[in-house]
Coordinates of C-alpha atoms in Angstrom, one line a residue:
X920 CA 86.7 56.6 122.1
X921 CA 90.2 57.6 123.4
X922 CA 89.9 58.1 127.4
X923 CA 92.6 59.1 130.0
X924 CA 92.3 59.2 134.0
X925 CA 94.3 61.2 136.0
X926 CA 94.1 60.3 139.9
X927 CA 95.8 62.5 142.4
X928 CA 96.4 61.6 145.9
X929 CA 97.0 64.6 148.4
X930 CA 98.4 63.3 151.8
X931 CA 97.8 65.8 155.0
X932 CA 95.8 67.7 153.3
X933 CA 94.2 69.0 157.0
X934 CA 97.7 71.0 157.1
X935 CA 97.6 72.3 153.9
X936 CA 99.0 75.7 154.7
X937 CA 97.9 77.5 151.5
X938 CA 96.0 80.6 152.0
X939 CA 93.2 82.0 150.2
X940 CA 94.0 82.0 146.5
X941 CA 97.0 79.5 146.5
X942 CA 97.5 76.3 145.2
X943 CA 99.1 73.1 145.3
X944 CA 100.2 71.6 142.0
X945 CA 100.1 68.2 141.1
X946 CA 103.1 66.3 139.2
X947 CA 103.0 66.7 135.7
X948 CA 101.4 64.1 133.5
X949 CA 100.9 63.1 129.9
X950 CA 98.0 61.7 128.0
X951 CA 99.3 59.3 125.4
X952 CA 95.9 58.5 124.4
X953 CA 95.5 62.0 123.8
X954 CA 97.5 62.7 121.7
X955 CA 100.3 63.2 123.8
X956 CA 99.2 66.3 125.5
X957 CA 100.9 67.4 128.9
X958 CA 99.1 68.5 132.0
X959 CA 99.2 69.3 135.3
X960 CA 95.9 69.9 138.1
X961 CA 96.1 73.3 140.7
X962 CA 93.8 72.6 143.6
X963 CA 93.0 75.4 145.5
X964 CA 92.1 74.2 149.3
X965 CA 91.1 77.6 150.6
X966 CA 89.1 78.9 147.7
X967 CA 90.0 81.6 144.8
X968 CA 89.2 85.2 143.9
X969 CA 86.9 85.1 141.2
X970 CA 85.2 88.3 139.1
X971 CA 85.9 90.5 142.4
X972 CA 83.7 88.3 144.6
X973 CA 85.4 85.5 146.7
X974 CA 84.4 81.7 146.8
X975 CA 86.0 80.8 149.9
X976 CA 83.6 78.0 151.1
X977 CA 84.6 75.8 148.3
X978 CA 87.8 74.2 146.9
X979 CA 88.4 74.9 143.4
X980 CA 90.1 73.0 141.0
X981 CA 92.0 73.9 137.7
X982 CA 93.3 71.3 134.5
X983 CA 96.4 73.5 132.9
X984 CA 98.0 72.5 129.5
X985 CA 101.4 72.1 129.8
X986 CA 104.2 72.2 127.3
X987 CA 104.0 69.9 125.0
X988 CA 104.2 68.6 120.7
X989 CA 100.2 67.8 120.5
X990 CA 97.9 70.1 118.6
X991 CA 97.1 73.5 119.0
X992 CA 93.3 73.2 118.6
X993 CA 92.5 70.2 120.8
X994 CA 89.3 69.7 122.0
X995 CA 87.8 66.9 124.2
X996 CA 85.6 66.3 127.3
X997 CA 86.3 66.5 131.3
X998 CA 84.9 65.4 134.4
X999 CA 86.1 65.7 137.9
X1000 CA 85.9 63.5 140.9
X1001 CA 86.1 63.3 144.7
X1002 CA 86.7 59.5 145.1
X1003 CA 86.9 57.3 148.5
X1004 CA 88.9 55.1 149.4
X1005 CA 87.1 52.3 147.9
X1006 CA 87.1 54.3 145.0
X1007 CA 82.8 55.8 145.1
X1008 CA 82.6 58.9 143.5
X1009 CA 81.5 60.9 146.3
X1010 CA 81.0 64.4 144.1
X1011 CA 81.7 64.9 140.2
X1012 CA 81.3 67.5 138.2
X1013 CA 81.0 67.9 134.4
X1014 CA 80.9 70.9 132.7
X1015 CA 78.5 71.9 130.0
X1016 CA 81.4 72.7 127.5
X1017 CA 84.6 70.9 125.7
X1018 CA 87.9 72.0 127.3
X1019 CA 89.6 73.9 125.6
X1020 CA 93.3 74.2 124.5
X1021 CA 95.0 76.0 127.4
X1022 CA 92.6 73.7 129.8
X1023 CA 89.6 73.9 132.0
X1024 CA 88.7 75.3 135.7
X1025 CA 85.9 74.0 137.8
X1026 CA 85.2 77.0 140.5
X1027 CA 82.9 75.6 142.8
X1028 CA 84.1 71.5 142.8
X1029 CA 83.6 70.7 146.6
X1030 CA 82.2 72.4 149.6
X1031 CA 85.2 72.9 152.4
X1032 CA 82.4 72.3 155.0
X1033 CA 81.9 69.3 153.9
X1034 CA 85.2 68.0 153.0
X1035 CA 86.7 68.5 155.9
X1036 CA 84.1 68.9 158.6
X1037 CA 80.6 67.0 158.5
X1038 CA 82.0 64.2 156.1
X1039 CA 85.9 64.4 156.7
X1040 CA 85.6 60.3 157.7
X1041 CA 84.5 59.9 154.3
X1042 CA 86.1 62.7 151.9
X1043 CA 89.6 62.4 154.2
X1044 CA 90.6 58.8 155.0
X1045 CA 93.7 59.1 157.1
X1046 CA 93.5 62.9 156.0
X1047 CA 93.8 62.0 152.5
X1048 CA 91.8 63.7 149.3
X1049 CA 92.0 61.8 146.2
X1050 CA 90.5 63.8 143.3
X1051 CA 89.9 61.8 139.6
X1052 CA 90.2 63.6 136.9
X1053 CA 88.8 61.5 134.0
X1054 CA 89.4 63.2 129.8
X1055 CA 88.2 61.9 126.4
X1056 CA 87.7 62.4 122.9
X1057 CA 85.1 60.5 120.4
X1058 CA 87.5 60.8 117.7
X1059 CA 89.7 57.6 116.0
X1060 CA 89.3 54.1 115.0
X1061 CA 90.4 52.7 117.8
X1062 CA 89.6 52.4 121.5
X1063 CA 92.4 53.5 124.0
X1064 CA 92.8 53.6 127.6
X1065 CA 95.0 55.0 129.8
X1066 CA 95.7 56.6 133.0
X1067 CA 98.5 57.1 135.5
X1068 CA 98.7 57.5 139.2
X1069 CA 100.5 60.4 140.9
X1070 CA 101.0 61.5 145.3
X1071 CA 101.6 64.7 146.7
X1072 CA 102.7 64.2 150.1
X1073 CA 102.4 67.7 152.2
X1074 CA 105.5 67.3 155.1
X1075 CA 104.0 67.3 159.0
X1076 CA 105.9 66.7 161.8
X1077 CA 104.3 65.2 165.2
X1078 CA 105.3 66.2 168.9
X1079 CA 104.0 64.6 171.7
X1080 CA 105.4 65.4 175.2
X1081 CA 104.0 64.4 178.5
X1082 CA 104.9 66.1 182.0
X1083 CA 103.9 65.3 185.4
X1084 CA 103.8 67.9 187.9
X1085 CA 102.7 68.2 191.7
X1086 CA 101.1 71.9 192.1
X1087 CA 101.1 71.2 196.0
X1088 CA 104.8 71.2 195.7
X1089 CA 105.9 73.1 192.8
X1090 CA 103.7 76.0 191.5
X1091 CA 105.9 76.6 188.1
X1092 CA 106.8 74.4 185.3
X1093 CA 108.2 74.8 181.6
X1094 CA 108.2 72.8 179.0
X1095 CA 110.6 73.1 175.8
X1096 CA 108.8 72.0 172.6
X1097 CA 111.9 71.4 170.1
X1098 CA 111.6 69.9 166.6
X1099 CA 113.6 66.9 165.7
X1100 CA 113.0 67.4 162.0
X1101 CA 114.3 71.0 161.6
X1102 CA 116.2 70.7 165.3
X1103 CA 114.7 73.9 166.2
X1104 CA 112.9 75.5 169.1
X1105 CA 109.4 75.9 168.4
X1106 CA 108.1 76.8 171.6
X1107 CA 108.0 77.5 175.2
X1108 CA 105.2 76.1 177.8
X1109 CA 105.1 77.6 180.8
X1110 CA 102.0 76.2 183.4
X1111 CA 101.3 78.3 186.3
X1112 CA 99.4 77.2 189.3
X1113 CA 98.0 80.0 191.9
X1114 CA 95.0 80.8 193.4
X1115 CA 92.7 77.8 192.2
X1116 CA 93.8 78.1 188.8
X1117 CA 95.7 76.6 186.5
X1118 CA 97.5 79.0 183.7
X1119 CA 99.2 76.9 180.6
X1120 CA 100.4 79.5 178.5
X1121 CA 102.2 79.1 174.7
X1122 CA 104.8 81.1 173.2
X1123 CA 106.2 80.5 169.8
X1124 CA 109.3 81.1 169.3
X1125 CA 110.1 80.1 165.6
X1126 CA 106.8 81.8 163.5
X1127 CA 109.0 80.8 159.8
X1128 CA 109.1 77.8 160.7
X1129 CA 105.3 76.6 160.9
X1130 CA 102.9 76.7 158.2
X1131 CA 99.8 75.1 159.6
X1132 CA 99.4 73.6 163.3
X1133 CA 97.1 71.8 165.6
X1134 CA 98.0 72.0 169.2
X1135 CA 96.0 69.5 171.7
X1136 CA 96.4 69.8 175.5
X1137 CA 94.9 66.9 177.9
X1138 CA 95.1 67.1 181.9
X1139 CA 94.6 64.3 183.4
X1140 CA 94.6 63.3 187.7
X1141 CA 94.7 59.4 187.9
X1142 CA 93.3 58.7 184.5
X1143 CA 90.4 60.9 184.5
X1144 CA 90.3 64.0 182.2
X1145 CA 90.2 67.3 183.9
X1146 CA 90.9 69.5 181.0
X1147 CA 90.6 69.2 177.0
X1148 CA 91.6 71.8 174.5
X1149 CA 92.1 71.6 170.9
X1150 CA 92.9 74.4 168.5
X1151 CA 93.9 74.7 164.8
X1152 CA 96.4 78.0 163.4
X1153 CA 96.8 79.1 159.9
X1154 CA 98.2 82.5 161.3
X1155 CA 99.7 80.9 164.2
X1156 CA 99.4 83.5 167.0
X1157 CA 102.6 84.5 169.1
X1158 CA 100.9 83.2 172.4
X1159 CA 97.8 81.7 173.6
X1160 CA 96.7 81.7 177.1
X1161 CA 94.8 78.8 178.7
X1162 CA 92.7 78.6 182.2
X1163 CA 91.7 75.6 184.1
X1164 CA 90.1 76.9 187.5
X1165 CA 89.9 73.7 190.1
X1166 CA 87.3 72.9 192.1
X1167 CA 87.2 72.3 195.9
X1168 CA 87.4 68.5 195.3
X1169 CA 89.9 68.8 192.5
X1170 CA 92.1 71.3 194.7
X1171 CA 92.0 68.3 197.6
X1172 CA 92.9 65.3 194.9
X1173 CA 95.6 67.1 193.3
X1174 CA 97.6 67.9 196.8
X1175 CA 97.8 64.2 197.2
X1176 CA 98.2 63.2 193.7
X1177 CA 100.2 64.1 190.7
X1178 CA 98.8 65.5 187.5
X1179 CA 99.8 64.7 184.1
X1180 CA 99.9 66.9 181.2
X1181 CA 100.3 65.5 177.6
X1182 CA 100.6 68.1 174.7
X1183 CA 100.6 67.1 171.2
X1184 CA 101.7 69.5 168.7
X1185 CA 101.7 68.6 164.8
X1186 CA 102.4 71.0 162.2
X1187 CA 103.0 71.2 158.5
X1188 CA 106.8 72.2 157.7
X1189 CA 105.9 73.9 154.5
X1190 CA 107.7 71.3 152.2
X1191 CA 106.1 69.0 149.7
X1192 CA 107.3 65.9 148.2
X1193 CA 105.2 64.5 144.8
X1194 CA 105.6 61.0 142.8
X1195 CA 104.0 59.9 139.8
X1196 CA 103.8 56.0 138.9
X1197 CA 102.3 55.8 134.8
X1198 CA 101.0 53.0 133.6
X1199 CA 101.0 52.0 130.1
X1200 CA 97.4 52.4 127.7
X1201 CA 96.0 49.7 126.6
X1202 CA 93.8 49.3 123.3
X1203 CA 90.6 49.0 125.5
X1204 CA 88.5 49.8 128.8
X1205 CA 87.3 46.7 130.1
X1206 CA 83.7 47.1 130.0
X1207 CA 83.7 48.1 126.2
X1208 CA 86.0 45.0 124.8
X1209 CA 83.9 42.3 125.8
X1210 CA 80.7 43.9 124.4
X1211 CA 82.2 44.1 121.1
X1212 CA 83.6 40.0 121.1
X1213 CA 80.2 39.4 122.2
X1214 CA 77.8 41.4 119.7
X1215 CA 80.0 39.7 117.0
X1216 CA 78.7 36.3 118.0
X1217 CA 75.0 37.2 118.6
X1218 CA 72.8 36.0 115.7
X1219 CA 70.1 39.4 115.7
X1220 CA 73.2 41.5 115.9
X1221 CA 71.3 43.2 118.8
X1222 CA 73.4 43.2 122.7
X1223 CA 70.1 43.5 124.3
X1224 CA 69.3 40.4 123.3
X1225 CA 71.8 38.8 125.9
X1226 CA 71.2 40.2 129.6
X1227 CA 73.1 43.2 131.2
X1228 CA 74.8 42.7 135.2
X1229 CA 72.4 44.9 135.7
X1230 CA 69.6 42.8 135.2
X1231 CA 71.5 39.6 136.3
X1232 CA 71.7 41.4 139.6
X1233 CA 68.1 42.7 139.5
X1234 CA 67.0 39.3 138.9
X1235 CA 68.8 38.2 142.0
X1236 CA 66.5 40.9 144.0
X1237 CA 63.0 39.8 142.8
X1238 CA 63.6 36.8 142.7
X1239 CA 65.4 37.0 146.9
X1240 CA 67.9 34.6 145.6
X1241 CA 71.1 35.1 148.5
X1242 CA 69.7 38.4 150.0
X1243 CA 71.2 39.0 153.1
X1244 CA 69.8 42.1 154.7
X1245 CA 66.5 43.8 155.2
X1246 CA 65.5 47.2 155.0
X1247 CA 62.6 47.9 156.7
X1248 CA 60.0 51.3 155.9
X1249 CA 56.9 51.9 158.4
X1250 CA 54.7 49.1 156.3
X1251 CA 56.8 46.5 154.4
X1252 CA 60.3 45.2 154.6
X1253 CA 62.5 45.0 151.4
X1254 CA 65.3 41.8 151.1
X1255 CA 68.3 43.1 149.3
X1256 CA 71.8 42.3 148.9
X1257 CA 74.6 43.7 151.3
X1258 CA 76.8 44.0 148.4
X1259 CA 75.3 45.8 146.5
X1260 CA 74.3 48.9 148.7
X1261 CA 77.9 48.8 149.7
X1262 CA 79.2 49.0 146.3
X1263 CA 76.5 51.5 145.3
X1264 CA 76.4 54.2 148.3
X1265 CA 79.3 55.1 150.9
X1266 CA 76.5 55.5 153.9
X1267 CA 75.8 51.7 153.3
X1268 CA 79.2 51.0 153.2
X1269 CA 80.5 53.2 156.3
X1270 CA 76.7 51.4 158.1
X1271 CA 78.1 47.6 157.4
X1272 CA 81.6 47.8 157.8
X1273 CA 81.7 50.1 160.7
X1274 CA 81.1 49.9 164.2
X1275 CA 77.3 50.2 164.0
X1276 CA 74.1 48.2 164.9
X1277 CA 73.3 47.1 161.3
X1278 CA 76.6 45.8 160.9
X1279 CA 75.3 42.6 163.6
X1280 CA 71.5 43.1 163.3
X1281 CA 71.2 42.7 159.4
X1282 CA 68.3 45.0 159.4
X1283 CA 67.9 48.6 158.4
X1284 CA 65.3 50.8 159.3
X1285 CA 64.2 53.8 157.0
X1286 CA 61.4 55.3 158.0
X1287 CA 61.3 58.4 155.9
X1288 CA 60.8 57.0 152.4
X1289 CA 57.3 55.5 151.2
X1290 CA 57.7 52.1 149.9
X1291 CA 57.8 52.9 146.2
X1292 CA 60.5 55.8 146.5
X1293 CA 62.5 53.1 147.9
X1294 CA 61.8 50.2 145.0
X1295 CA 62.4 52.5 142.8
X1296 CA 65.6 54.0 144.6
X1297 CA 66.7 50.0 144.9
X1298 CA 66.1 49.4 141.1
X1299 CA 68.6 52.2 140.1
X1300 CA 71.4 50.6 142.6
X1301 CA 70.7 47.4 140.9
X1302 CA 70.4 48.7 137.7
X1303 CA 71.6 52.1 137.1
X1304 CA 68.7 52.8 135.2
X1305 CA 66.9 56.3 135.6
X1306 CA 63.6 56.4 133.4
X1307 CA 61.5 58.2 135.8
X1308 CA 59.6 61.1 134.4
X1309 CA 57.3 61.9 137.9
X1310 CA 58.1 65.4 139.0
X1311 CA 57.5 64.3 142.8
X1312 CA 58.7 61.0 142.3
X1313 CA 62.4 62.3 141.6
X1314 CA 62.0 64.5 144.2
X1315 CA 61.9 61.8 146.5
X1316 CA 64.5 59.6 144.4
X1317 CA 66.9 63.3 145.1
X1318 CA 66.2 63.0 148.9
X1319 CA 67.5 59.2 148.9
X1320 CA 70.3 60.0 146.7
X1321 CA 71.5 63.1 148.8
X1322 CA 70.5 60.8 152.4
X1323 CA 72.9 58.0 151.0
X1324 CA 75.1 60.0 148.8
X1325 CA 74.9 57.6 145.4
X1326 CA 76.4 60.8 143.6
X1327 CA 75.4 59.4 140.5
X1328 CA 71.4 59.3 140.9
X1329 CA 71.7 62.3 142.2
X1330 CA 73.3 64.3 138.9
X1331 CA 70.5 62.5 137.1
X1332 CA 67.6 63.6 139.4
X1333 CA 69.6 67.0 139.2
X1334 CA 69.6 66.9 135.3
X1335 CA 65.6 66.1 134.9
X1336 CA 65.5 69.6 137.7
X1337 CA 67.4 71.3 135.2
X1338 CA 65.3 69.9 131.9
X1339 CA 62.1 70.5 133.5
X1340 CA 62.7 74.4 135.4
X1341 CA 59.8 77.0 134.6
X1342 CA 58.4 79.8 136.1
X1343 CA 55.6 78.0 138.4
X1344 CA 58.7 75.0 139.9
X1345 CA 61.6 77.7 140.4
X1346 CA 60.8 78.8 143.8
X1347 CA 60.3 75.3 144.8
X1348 CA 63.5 73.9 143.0
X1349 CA 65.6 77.0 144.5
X1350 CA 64.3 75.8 148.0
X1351 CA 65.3 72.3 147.2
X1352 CA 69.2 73.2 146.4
X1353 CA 69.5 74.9 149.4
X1354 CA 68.4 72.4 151.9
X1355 CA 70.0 70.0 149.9
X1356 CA 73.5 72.1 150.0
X1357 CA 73.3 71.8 146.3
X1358 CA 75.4 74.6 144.6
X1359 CA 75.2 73.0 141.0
X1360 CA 71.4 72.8 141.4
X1361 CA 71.3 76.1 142.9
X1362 CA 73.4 77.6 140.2
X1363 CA 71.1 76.6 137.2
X1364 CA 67.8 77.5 139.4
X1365 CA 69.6 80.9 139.8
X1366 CA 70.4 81.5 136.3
X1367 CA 67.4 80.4 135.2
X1368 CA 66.1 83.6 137.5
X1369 CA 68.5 85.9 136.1
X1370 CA 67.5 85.2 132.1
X1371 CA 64.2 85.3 133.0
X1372 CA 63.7 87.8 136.0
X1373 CA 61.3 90.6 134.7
X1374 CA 58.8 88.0 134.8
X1375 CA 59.8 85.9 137.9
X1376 CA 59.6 88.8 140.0
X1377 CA 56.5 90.3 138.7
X1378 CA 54.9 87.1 140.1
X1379 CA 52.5 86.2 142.9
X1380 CA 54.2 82.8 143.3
X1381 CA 57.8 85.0 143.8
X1382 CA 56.0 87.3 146.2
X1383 CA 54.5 84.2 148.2
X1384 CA 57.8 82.8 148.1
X1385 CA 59.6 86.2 149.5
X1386 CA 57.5 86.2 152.1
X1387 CA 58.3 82.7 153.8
X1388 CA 62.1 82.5 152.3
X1389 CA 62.9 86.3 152.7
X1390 CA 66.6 85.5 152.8
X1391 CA 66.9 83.0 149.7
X1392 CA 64.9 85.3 147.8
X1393 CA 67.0 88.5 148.6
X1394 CA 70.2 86.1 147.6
X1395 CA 68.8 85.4 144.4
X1396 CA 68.1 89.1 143.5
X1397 CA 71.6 89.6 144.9
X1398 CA 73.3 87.3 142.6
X1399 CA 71.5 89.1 139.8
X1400 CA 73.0 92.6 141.0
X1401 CA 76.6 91.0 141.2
X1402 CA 76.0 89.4 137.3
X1403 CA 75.3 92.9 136.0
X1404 CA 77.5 95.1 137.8
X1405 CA 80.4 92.7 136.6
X1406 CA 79.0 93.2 133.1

């Protein structure tokens, strides 16, 4: 097999300034274990037009073949990755189909809700998304490996300015926001104190020169917070108008004492620097080349006569040799290694190495799986085995995977969904994606509907489900208008 990984790094990306159906570009990059074939990565942060219907709430992102000497007709396999900075695949996504010469898009590769609101900590490490994009061919004697490294750094500038002020003395102040960077004026901030109130209002004075902005204001009377306002700007408006009315107690501190005002400003400048560091391939991956020395020196000529990590590791768990931490359901408490769960799942990780009780107590309590959900859940982290074949068994397995976000049991729970879909499970699957805020799962539920809708609607179990999920099922019928009025 002849593999090569592709790992962009996209700094600031909070203040990407890219509108709807723009990209950013990553440096160009070749794949000399493929033949020598040039590419690049688009990565569209706002979401992308798409057969006349938008898909704003997710980030798309696009492999393009470049210029290059390598063959015309080369085919080979994809997969792209969010990774963490520990390097977890956090989402991935594989499509059904080789790529194909001039490249491969993914449409729907991460949700922008999630990316950058409910799991920025995790997706964002000091606001950075690192995305894996991971290629491959069966084809040629020998095994190669390589993969190269490249940063796109999008340019922000940071202003911080603090002013005291006295509004029993002076009722008026401005404040001059300039940039040191571009050694502009950006803008004017004029705070107004009358009749109770407080008035801080903004006025931009350079609009070319700021992409994307966040603006913070903080008042403060001896340390306390008065007033807190934050506010993000892709179409940065002109001015902006703030009110802080003061109470009676406030009014009678603030004539004896001096208010401070700090204003932080940060905004992107528009410009973008990239770097690339490659790193020579190598005639093998490291998992693969041992295997090989050591099936050459096993008498049977089998590998599964000599043990897996796997079930080294698992060994470790039955046996509680070293376990250092207990999980603990409503009826029986499970001894397990820390390392393990952190390597395997990012909510273990973020749990033990964060600034949370279980990181000092050495116990976890999860109340919401039964006790042989979890076993089984704890032999796949061991393991990464998947074998189960119990419809509501791997529903529960899905649950634990989405609560704990091990990506990969999840795609196989996902896959059995897909393998096992029929006309009495549909409703109950398409209900599944959607609390799950599982698009892929969703997708193949819904076009499972679409081949198969004559009968699927006809049905009591459809009309059953229409009447307790009136708005999934009217989405579904929905999707299957917009299919055939694009055909």
């Amino acid at each position: 097999m002849n593999e090569f990984i592709f790992t962009w790094s996209i700094e600031n990306i909070s203040y990407s300034w890219y509108k709807n159906h723009r990209h950013i570009t990553s440096p160009s990059f070749v794949a000399d274990t493929l033949q020598n074939t040039a590419w690049t990565l688009r990565l569209y942060p706002r979401g992308r037009l798409l057969f006349g219907g938008d898909v704003d709430d997710f980030m798309s992102l696009y492999l393009i073949r470049g210029e290059d000497d390598g063959p015309s007709d080369f085919l080979f396999n994809c997969e792209f990755s969010c990774i963490s900075a520990n390097n977890l695949t956090l989402e991935s996504v594989r499509p059904e189909r080789l790529a194909s010469t001039s490249g491969l898009e993914s449409i729907v590769f991460l949700r922008k809700h999630e990316v950058f609101v409910r799991r920025k900590a995790l997706y964002l490490p000091q606001d950075t998304l690192t995305l894996r994009c991971r290629m491959w061919t069966c084809e040629g004697d020998i095994d190669q490996f390589g993969q190269c490294f490249a940063r796109t750094r999008l340019e922000i500038e940071r202003i911080l300015s603090v002013k005291d002020m006295n509004p029993g003395i002076t009722s008026m102040n401005e404040i001059h926001i300039h940039s040191k960077r571009q050694k502009e004026l950006l803008f004017e901030v004029s705070i107004v104190y009358e009749e109770d109130v407080l008035k801080i209002s903004v006025f931009l004075i350079k609009t070319k020169l700021v992409k994307f902005s966040t603006v913070k204001f903080s008042l403060e009377l001896k340390n306390r917070i008065l007033f807190n306002y934050f506010d993000s700007w892709l179409n940065i408006p002109c001015g902006v108008v703030l009110k802080k009315p003061f109470s009676d107690t406030e009014k009678l501190e603030t004539a004896r004492n001096k208010l401070k005002l700090i204003y932080e400003f940060i905004y992107s400048t528009g410009e973008e620097t990239n770097s690339i560091e490659k790193i020579s391939p190598c005639a093998f991956k490291f998992p693969q080349f041992p295997s090989k020395c050591i099936l050459s020196f096993i008498p049977s000529g089998k590998l599964s006569d000599c043990p897996s990590a796997g079930k080294d590791l698992w060994d470790l768990y039955v046996k509680h040799i070293l376990c250092d931490v207990e999980l603990k359901t409503q009826s029986t408490s499970f001894w397990v290694h820390k390392t393990v769960l952190c390597a395997r799942s990012p909510v273990f990780l973020a749990m033990f190495t964060g600034e949370m009780k279980e990181k000092t107590s050495k116990c976890v309590e999860i109340e919401d799986l039964e006790n042989d959900t979890l076993e089984k859940f704890l032999a796949f982290l061991y393991t990464d085995n998947f074998e189960e074949s119990q419809w509501n068994s791997v529903v529960e397995l899905y649950y634990a995977a989405d609560k704990y976000q091990v990506e990969r049991l999840k795609c196989f729970c996902r896959s059995f969904f897909a393998n096992n879909i029929d006309d009495l499970n549909v409703c109950e699957l398409l209900m599944l994606a959607d609390k799950h805020s599982d698009f892929h799962l969703k997708f193949r539920v819904e076009d499972y509907i679409l081949r198969h809708h004559k009968r699927i609607f006809r049905s009591s179990a459809w009309k059953e489900f229409s009447d307790k999920q009136s708005l999934l099922a009217v989405r579904a019928m929905l999707y299957k208008y917009n299919v055939e009025r694009r055909k």
